[in-house]
Coordinates of C-alpha atoms and ligand atoms in Angstrom, one line a residue:
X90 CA 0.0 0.0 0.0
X91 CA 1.6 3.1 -1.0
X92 CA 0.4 5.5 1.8
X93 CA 3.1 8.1 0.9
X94 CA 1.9 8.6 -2.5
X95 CA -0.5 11.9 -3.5
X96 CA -2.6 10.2 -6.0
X97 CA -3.1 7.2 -3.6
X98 CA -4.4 9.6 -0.5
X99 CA -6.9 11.4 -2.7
X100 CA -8.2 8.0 -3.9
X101 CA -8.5 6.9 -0.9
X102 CA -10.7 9.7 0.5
X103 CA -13.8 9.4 2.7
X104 CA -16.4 11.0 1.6
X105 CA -19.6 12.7 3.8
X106 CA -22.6 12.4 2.4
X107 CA -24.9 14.7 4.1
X108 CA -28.1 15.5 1.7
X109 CA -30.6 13.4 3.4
X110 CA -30.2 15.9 6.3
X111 CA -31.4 18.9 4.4
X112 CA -34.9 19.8 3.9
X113 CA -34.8 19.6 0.5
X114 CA -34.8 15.4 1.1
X115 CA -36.4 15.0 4.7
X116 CA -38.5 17.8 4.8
X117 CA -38.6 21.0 6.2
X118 CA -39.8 20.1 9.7
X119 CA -37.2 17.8 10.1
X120 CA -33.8 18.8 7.7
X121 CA -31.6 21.3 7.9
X122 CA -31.0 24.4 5.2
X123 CA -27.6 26.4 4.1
X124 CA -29.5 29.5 6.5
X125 CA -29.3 27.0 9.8
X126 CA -25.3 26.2 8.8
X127 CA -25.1 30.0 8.3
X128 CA -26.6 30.6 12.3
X129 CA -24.3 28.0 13.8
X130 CA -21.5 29.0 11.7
X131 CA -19.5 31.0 15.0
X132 CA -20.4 27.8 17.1
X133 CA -18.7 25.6 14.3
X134 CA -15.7 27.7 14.2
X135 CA -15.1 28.2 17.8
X136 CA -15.0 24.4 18.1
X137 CA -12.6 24.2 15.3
X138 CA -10.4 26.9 17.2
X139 CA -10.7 24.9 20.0
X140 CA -9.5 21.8 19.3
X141 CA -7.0 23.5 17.1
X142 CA -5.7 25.4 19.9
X143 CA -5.9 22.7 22.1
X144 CA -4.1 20.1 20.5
X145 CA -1.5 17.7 22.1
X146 CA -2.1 19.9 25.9
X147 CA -3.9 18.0 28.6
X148 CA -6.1 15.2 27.6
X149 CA -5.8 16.2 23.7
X150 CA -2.6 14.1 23.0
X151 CA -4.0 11.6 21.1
X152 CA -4.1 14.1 18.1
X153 CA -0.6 14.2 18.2
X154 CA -0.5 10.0 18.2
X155 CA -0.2 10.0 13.7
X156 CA 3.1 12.0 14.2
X157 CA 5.2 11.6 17.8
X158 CA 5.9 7.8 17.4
X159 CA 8.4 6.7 15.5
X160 CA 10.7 4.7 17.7
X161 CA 7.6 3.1 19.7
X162 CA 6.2 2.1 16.3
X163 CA 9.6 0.7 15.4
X164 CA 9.6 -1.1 18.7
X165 CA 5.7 -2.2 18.5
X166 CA 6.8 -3.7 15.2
X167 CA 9.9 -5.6 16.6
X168 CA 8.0 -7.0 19.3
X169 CA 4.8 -8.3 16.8
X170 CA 7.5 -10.1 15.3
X171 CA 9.3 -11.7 18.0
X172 CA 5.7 -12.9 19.3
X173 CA 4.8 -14.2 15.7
X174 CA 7.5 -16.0 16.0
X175 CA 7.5 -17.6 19.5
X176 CA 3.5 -17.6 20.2
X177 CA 0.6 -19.0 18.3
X178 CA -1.8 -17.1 20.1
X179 CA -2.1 -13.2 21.6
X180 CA -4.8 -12.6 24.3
X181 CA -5.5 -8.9 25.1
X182 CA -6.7 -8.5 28.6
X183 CA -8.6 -4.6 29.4
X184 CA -11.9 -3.3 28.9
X185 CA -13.6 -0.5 27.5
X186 CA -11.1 2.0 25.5
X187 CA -8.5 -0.6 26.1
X188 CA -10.3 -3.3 24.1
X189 CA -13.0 -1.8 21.9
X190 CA -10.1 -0.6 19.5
X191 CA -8.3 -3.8 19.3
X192 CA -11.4 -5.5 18.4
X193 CA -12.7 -3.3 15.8
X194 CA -9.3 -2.9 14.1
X195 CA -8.7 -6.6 14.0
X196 CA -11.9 -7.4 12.6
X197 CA -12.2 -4.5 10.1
X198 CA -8.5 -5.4 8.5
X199 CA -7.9 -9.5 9.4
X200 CA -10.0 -11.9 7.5
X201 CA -13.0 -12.3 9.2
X202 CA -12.4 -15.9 10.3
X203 CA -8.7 -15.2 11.2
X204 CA -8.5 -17.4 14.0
X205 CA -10.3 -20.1 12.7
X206 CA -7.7 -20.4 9.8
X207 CA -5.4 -23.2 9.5
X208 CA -1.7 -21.7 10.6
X209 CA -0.1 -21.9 7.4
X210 CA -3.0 -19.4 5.9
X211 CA -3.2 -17.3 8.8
X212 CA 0.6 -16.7 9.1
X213 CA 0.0 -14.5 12.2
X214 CA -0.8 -15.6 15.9
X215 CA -4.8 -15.6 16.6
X216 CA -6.1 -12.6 18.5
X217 CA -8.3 -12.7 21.6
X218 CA -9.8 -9.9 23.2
X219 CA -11.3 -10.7 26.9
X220 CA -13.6 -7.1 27.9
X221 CA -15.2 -8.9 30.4
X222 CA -14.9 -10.8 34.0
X223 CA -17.5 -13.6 32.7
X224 CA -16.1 -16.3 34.3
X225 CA -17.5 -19.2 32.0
X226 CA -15.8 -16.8 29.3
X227 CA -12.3 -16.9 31.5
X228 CA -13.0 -20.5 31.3
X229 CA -13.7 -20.7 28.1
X230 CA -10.3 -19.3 27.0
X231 CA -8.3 -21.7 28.9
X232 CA -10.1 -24.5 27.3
X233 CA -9.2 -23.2 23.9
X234 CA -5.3 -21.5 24.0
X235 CA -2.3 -23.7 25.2
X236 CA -0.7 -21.1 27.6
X237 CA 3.1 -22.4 26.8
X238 CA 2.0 -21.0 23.5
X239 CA 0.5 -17.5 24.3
X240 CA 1.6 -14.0 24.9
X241 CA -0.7 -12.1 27.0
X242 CA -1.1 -7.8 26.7
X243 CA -2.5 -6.7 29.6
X244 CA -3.9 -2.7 29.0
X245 CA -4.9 -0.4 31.6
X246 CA -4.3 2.9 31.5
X247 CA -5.0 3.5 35.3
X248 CA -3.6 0.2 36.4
X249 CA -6.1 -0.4 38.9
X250 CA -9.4 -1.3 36.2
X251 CA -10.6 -4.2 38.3
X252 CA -11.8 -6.4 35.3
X253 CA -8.6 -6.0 33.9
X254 CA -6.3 -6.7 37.2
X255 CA -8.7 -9.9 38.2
X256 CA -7.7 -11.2 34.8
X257 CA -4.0 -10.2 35.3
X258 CA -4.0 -12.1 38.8
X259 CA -5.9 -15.2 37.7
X260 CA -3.3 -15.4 34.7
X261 CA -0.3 -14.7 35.8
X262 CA -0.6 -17.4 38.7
X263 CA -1.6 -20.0 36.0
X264 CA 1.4 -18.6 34.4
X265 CA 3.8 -19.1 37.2
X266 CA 2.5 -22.4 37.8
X267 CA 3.0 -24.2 34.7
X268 CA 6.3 -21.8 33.2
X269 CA 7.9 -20.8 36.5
X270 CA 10.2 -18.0 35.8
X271 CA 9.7 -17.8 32.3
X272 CA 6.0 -16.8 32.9
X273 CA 7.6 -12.9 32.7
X274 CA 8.0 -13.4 29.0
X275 CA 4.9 -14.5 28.0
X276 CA 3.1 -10.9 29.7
X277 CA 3.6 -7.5 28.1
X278 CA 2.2 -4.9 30.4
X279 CA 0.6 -1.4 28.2
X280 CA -0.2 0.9 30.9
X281 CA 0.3 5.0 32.1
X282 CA 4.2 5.4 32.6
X283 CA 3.8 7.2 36.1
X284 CA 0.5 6.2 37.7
X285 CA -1.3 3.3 38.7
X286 CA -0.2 -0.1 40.2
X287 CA 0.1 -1.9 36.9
X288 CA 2.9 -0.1 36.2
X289 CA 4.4 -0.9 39.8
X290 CA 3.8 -4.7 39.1
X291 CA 5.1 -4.8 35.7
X292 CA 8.3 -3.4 36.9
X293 CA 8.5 -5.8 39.8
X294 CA 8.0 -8.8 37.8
X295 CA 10.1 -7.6 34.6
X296 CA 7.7 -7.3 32.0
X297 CA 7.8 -5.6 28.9
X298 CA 5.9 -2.5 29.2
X299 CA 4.5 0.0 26.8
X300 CA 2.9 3.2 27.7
X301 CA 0.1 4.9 27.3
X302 CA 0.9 8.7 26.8
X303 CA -0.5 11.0 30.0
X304 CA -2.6 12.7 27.3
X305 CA -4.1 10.1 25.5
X306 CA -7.7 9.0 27.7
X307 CA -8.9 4.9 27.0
X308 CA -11.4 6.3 23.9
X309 CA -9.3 7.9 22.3
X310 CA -6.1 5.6 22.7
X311 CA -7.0 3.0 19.5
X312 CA -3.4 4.7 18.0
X313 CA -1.0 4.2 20.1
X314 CA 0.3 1.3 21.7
X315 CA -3.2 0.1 23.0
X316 CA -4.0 -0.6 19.7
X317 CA -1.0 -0.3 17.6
X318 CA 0.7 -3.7 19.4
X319 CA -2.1 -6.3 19.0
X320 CA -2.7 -4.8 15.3
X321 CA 1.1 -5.4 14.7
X322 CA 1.0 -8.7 15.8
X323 CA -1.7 -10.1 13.7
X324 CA -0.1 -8.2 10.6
X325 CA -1.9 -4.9 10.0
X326 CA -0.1 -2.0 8.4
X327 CA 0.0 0.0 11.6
X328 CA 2.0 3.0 9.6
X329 CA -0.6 2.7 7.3
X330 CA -2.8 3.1 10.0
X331 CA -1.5 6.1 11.1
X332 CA -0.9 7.9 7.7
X333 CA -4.7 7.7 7.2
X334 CA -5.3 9.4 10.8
X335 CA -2.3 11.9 9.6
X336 CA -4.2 13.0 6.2
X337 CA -7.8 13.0 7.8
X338 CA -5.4 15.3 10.3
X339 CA -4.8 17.1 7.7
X340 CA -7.9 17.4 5.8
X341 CA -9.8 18.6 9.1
X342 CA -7.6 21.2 9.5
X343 CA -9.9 23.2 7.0
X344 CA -12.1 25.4 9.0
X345 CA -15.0 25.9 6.7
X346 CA -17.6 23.8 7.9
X347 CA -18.7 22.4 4.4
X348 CA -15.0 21.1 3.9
X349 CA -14.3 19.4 7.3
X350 CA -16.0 15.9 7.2
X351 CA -15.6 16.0 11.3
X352 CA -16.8 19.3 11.7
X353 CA -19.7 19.1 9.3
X354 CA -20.8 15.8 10.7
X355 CA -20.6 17.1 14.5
X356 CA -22.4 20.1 13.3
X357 CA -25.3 18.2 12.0
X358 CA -25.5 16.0 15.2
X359 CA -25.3 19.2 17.2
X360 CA -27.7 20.6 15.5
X361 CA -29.7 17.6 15.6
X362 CA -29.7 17.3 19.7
X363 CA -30.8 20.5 19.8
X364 CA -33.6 19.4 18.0
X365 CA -34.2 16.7 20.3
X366 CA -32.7 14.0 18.3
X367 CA -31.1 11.9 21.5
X368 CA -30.2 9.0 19.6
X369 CA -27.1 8.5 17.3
X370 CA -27.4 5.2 15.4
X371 CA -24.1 4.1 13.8
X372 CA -24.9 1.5 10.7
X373 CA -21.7 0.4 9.0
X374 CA -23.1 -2.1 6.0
X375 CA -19.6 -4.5 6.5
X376 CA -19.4 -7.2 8.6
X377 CA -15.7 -6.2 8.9
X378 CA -16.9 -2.6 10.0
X379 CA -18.7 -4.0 13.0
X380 CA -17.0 -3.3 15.8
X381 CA -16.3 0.1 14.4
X382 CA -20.1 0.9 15.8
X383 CA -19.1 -0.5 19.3
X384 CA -16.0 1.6 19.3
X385 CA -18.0 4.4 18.3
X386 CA -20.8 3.7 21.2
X387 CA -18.1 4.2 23.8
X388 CA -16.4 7.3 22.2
X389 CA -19.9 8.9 21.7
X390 CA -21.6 8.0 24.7
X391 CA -18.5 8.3 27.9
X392 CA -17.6 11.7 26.0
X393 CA -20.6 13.7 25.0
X394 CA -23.3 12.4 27.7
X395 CA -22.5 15.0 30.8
X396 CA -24.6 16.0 33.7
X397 CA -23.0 19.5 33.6
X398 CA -21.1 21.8 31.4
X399 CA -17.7 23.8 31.9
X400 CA -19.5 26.7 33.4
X401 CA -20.9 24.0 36.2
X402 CA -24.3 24.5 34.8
X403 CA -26.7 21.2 34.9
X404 CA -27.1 20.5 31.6
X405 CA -27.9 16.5 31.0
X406 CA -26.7 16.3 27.6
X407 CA -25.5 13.3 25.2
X408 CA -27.0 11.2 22.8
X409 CA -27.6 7.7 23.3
X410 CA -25.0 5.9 20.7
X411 CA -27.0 2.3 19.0
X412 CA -25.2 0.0 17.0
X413 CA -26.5 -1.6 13.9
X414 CA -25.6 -3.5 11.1
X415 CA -26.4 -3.4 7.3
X416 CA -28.3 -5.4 5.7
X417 CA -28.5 -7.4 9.1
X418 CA -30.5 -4.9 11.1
X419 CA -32.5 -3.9 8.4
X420 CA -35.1 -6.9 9.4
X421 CA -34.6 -5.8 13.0
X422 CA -34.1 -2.5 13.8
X423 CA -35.0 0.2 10.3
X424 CA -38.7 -0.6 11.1
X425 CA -38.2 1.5 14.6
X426 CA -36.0 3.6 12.7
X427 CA -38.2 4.5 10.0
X428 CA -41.3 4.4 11.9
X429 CA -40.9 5.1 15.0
X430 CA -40.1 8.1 17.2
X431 CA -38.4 11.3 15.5
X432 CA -35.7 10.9 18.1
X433 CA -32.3 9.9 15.7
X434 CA -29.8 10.8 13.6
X435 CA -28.8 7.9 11.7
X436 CA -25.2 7.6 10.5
X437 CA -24.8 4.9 7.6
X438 CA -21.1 3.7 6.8
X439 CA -20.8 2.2 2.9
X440 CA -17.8 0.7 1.2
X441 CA -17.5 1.2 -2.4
X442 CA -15.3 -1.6 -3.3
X443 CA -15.0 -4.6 -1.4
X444 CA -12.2 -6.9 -0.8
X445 CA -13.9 -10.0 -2.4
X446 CA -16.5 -10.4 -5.0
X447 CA -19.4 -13.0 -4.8
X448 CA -21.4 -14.0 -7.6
X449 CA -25.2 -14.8 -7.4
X450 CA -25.2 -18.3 -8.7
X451 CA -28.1 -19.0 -11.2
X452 CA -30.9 -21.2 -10.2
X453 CA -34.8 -21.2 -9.9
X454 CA -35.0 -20.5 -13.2
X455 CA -39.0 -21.4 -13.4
X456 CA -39.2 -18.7 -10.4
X457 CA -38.9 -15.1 -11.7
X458 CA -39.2 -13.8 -7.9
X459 CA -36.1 -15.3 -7.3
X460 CA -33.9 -15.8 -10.1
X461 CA -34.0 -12.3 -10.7
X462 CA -30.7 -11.9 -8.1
X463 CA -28.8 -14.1 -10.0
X464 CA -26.2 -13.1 -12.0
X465 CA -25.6 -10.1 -9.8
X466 CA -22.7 -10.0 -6.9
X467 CA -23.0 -9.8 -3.2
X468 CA -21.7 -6.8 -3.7
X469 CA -24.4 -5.1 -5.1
X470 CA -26.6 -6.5 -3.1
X471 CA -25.3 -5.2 0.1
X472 CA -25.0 -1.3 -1.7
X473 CA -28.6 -1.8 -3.2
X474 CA -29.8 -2.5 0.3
X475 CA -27.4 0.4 1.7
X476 CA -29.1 3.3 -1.4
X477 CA -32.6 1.5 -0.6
X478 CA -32.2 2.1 3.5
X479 CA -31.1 5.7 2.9
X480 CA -34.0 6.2 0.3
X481 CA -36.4 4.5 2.8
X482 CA -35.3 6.8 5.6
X483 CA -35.5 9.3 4.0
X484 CA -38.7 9.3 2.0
X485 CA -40.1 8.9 6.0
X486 CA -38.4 12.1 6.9
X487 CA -35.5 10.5 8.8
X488 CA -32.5 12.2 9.1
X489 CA -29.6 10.0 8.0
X490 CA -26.2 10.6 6.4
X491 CA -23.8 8.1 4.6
X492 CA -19.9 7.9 5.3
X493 CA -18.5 6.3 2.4
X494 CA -15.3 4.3 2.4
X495 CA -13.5 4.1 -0.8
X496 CA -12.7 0.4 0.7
X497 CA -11.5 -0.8 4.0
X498 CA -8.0 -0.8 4.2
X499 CA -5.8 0.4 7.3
X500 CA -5.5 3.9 5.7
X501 CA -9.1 4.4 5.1
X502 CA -9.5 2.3 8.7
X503 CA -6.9 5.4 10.2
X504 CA -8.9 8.2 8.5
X505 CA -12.2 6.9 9.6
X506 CA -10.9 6.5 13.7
X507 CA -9.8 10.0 13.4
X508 CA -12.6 11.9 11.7
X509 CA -14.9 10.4 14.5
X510 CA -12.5 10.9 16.9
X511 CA -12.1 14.6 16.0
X512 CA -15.7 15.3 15.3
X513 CA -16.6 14.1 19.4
X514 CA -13.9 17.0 20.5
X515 CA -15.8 19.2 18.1
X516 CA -19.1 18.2 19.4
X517 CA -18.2 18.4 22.8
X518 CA -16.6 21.9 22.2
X519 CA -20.1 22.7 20.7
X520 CA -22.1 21.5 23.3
X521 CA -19.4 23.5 26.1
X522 CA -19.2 20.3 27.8
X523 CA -15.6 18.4 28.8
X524 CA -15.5 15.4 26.2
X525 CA -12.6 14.0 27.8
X526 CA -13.4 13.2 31.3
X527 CA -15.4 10.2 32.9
X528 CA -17.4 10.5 36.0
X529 CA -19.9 8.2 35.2
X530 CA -17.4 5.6 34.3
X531 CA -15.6 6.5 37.7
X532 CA -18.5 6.1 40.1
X533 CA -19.3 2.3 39.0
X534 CA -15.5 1.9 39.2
X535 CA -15.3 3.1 43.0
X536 CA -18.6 1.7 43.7
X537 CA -16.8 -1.8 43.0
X538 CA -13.8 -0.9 44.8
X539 CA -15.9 -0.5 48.1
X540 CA -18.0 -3.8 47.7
X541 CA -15.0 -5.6 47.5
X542 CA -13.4 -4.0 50.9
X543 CA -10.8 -1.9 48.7
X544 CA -8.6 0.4 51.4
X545 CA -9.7 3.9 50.9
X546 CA -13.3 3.3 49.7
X547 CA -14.5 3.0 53.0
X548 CA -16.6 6.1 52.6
X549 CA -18.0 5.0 49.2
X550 CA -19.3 1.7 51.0
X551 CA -20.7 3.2 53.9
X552 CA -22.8 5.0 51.2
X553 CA -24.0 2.0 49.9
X554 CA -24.3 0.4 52.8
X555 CA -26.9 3.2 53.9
X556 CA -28.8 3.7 50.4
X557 CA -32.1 2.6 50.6
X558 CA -33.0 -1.3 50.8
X559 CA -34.4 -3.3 48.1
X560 CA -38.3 -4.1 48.8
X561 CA -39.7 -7.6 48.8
X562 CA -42.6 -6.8 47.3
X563 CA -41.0 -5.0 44.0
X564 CA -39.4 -8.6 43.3
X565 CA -41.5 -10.9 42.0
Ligands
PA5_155 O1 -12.4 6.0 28.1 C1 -12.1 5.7 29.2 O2 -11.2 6.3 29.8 C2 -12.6 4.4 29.9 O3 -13.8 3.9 29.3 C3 -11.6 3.4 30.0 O4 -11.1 3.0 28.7 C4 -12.0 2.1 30.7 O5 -12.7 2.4 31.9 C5 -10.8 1.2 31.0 O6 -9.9 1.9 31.8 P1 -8.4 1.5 32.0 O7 -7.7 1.6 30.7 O8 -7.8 2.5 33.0 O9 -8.4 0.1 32.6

């Protein structure tokens, strides 16, 4: 993939469709017209300035991430290959920020049945990704990976994520007891370089650390080592990766609205909550795009949904991220979305090329009703159901807009993580909230702490221990 190359970039450009937001296509109760972009045009640059002012201070590192790492990329890349070549299997242990990434980069760039390839196909260790403290899925792990044969990457940024530090403890004993001293080399540790205990521990027991930069919060941390490492070491193009981020970087550096695919797009969901659209609902019609709506879920809902705003006033504001999948949720979910409430935005992801075609096979000839799809591809299948969606959506007055990927590939994957990760600093910015903290997120943390007798959270479970009791009679 030539990522350096001019020609290459510009073909590779995403493109923001937004017409079926304007009035001239959902109406005028619900669209939007050049005269309502003209009123929010001061709010749309002062975000712009904003985050351009802002950049790489306090928690807006991670839009420094495409340009400040070339000797932990180099070493990222070393150590992929020294665990291809020692390890058939690389088990990410973390949750939240430190696991959606992994997952939707893997599935959105490795074949989609990577791990169930035989070894000499795959040519790169299979990746597991363990965001949760199920212990039948624990269980379930063990039963499936020969732990002689696995690397784990165990990612915190705070070092104290209890999910993540159970699974440490559980394997790092099974570790010791089955590899003894060697149990060390089969952990690397990504964590905050200062804080936290996971960065205590991995010092203690020797382990191979990478760090997350101070600036850089869980959401927004899919490009650096989070992500970058377990990408590396099932064979993505992580500088590819990053080159996209860099020229989507670069194209949202324009600050006329119309121009900036992240600031348009946060405009028209700002615009749109105002409205009282509370609902986001990111479609991606790709099975290897999947995960991209999870990831989005948690970078749309932990930084725009905020009880106040940075003038302490009590705002309650966010929009309630959904995930759904084309043509898949099309016999689930478009009948709410067409018919139901005129509460969303809905934001449809295409791909214009994909990286396999699949013929309709003839058949049925006696049956017109069916034999009509043969001959065609999957392919244009799944984009005729995309155009038909929008069109249905639309003709029922639903605001929806299309991001369309020229084809998945880790440049187009890098543009597409930044543009969403830049339009939720612009929103935020709109909406005069802080997009990069987590109090929400906190309070469940330190609510666990204190059920489980952590030292300090004594408070916290004298709280709960004093909240009102559950009644008999509610439980049936
Ligand atoms: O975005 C965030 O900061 C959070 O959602 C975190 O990613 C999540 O809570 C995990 O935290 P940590 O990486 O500290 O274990």
């Amino acid at each position: 993939m030539n990522y350096k190359n001019g020609a290459f970039k510009k073909q590779m450009e995403l493109k923001l469709d937004y017409n079926n937001m304007m009035t001239e296509f959902v109406g005028e109760k619900e669209g939007f017209t050049p005269a309502d972009f003209k009123e929010n045009k001061k709010i749309a640059e002062s975000a712009h300035k904003f985050v351009a002012e802002n950049r790489g201070q306090g928690m807006m590192g991670w839009t420094e991430l495409p340009y400040n790492q070339k000797e932990i990329v180099e070493d990222i890349i070393a150590t992929a290959k020294d665990v291809k070549k020692k390890f058939d299997n690389f088990v990410v242990l973390g949750i939240g920020g430190s696991a959606l990434g992994p997952i939707s980069v893997f599935q959105a760039l490795c074949h989609l049945r990577h791990n169930e390839l035989p070894k000499s196909k795959r040519k790169f260790p299979k990746l597991y990704v363990e965001d949760n403290v199920d212990p039948e899925r624990m269980a379930a792990l063990l039963d499936v990976i020969d732990i002689k044969k696995t690397c784990f990457n165990v990612i915190t940024k705070s070092g104290a994520t209890s999910e993540t530090m159970s699974q440490y403890l559980i394997i790092m004993d099974i570790l010791k007891k089955a590899l003894g001293k060697d149990a060390a080399s089969h952990m690397i540790a990504t964590t905050s370089e200062k804080k936290g205990n996971l960065i205590k521990i991995a010092k203690e027991e020797g382990l191979k650390t990478f760090y997350i930069p101070d600036g850089v919060g869980g959401r927004f941390s899919e490009l650096c080592p989070v992500g970058l490492l377990p990408a590396a070491v099932v064979g993505i193009d992580i500088k590819a990766l990053l080159a996209g981020a860099a020229h989507m970087d670069k194209i949202c550096k324009n600050k006329n609205v119309t121009e900036n695919p992240a600031l348009v797009s946060a405009l028209l969901e700002y615009m749109s909550i105002k409205k009282g659209k509370n609902i986001s609902v990111m479609m991606p019609y790709a099975d290897s795009l999947k995960y991209i709506a999870d990831w989005y879920c948690q970078l749309w809902g932990e930084s725009l949904g905020k009880a106040v705003d940075l003038d302490g006033n009590k705002v309650f504001v966010g929009q309630t991220p959904v995930k759904a999948l084309g043509v898949t949720d099309q016999h689930s979910q478009v009948q709410l979305y067409r018919e139901g409430p005129f509460d969303k935005v809905i934001t449809i992801i295409g791909v214009e090329k994909f990286r396999t075609e699949v013929e309709i096979s003839h058949g049925c000839d006696s049956i017109p009703d069916v034999s009509f799809l043969s001959g065609h591809t999957m392919n244009e299948l799944i984009n005729a159901e995309r155009k038909a969606t929008e069109y249905a959506l639309t003709t029922a007055n639903r605001l929806n807009y299309t991001i369309l990927l020229p084809e998945v590939n880790a440049f187009t994957l890098g543009e597409l993580l930044f543009m969403f990760e830049l339009e939720t600093a612009y929103c935020g910015a709109m909406l005069n909230i802080d997009t990069f903290n987590q109090p929400g997120v906190e309070g469940g943390k330190n609510a666990t702490y204190a059920l489980f007798g952590r030292k300090g959270y004594e408070k916290t479970k004298e709280e709960m221990d004093n909240a009102p009791k559950k009644k008999s009679e509610y439980i049936c």
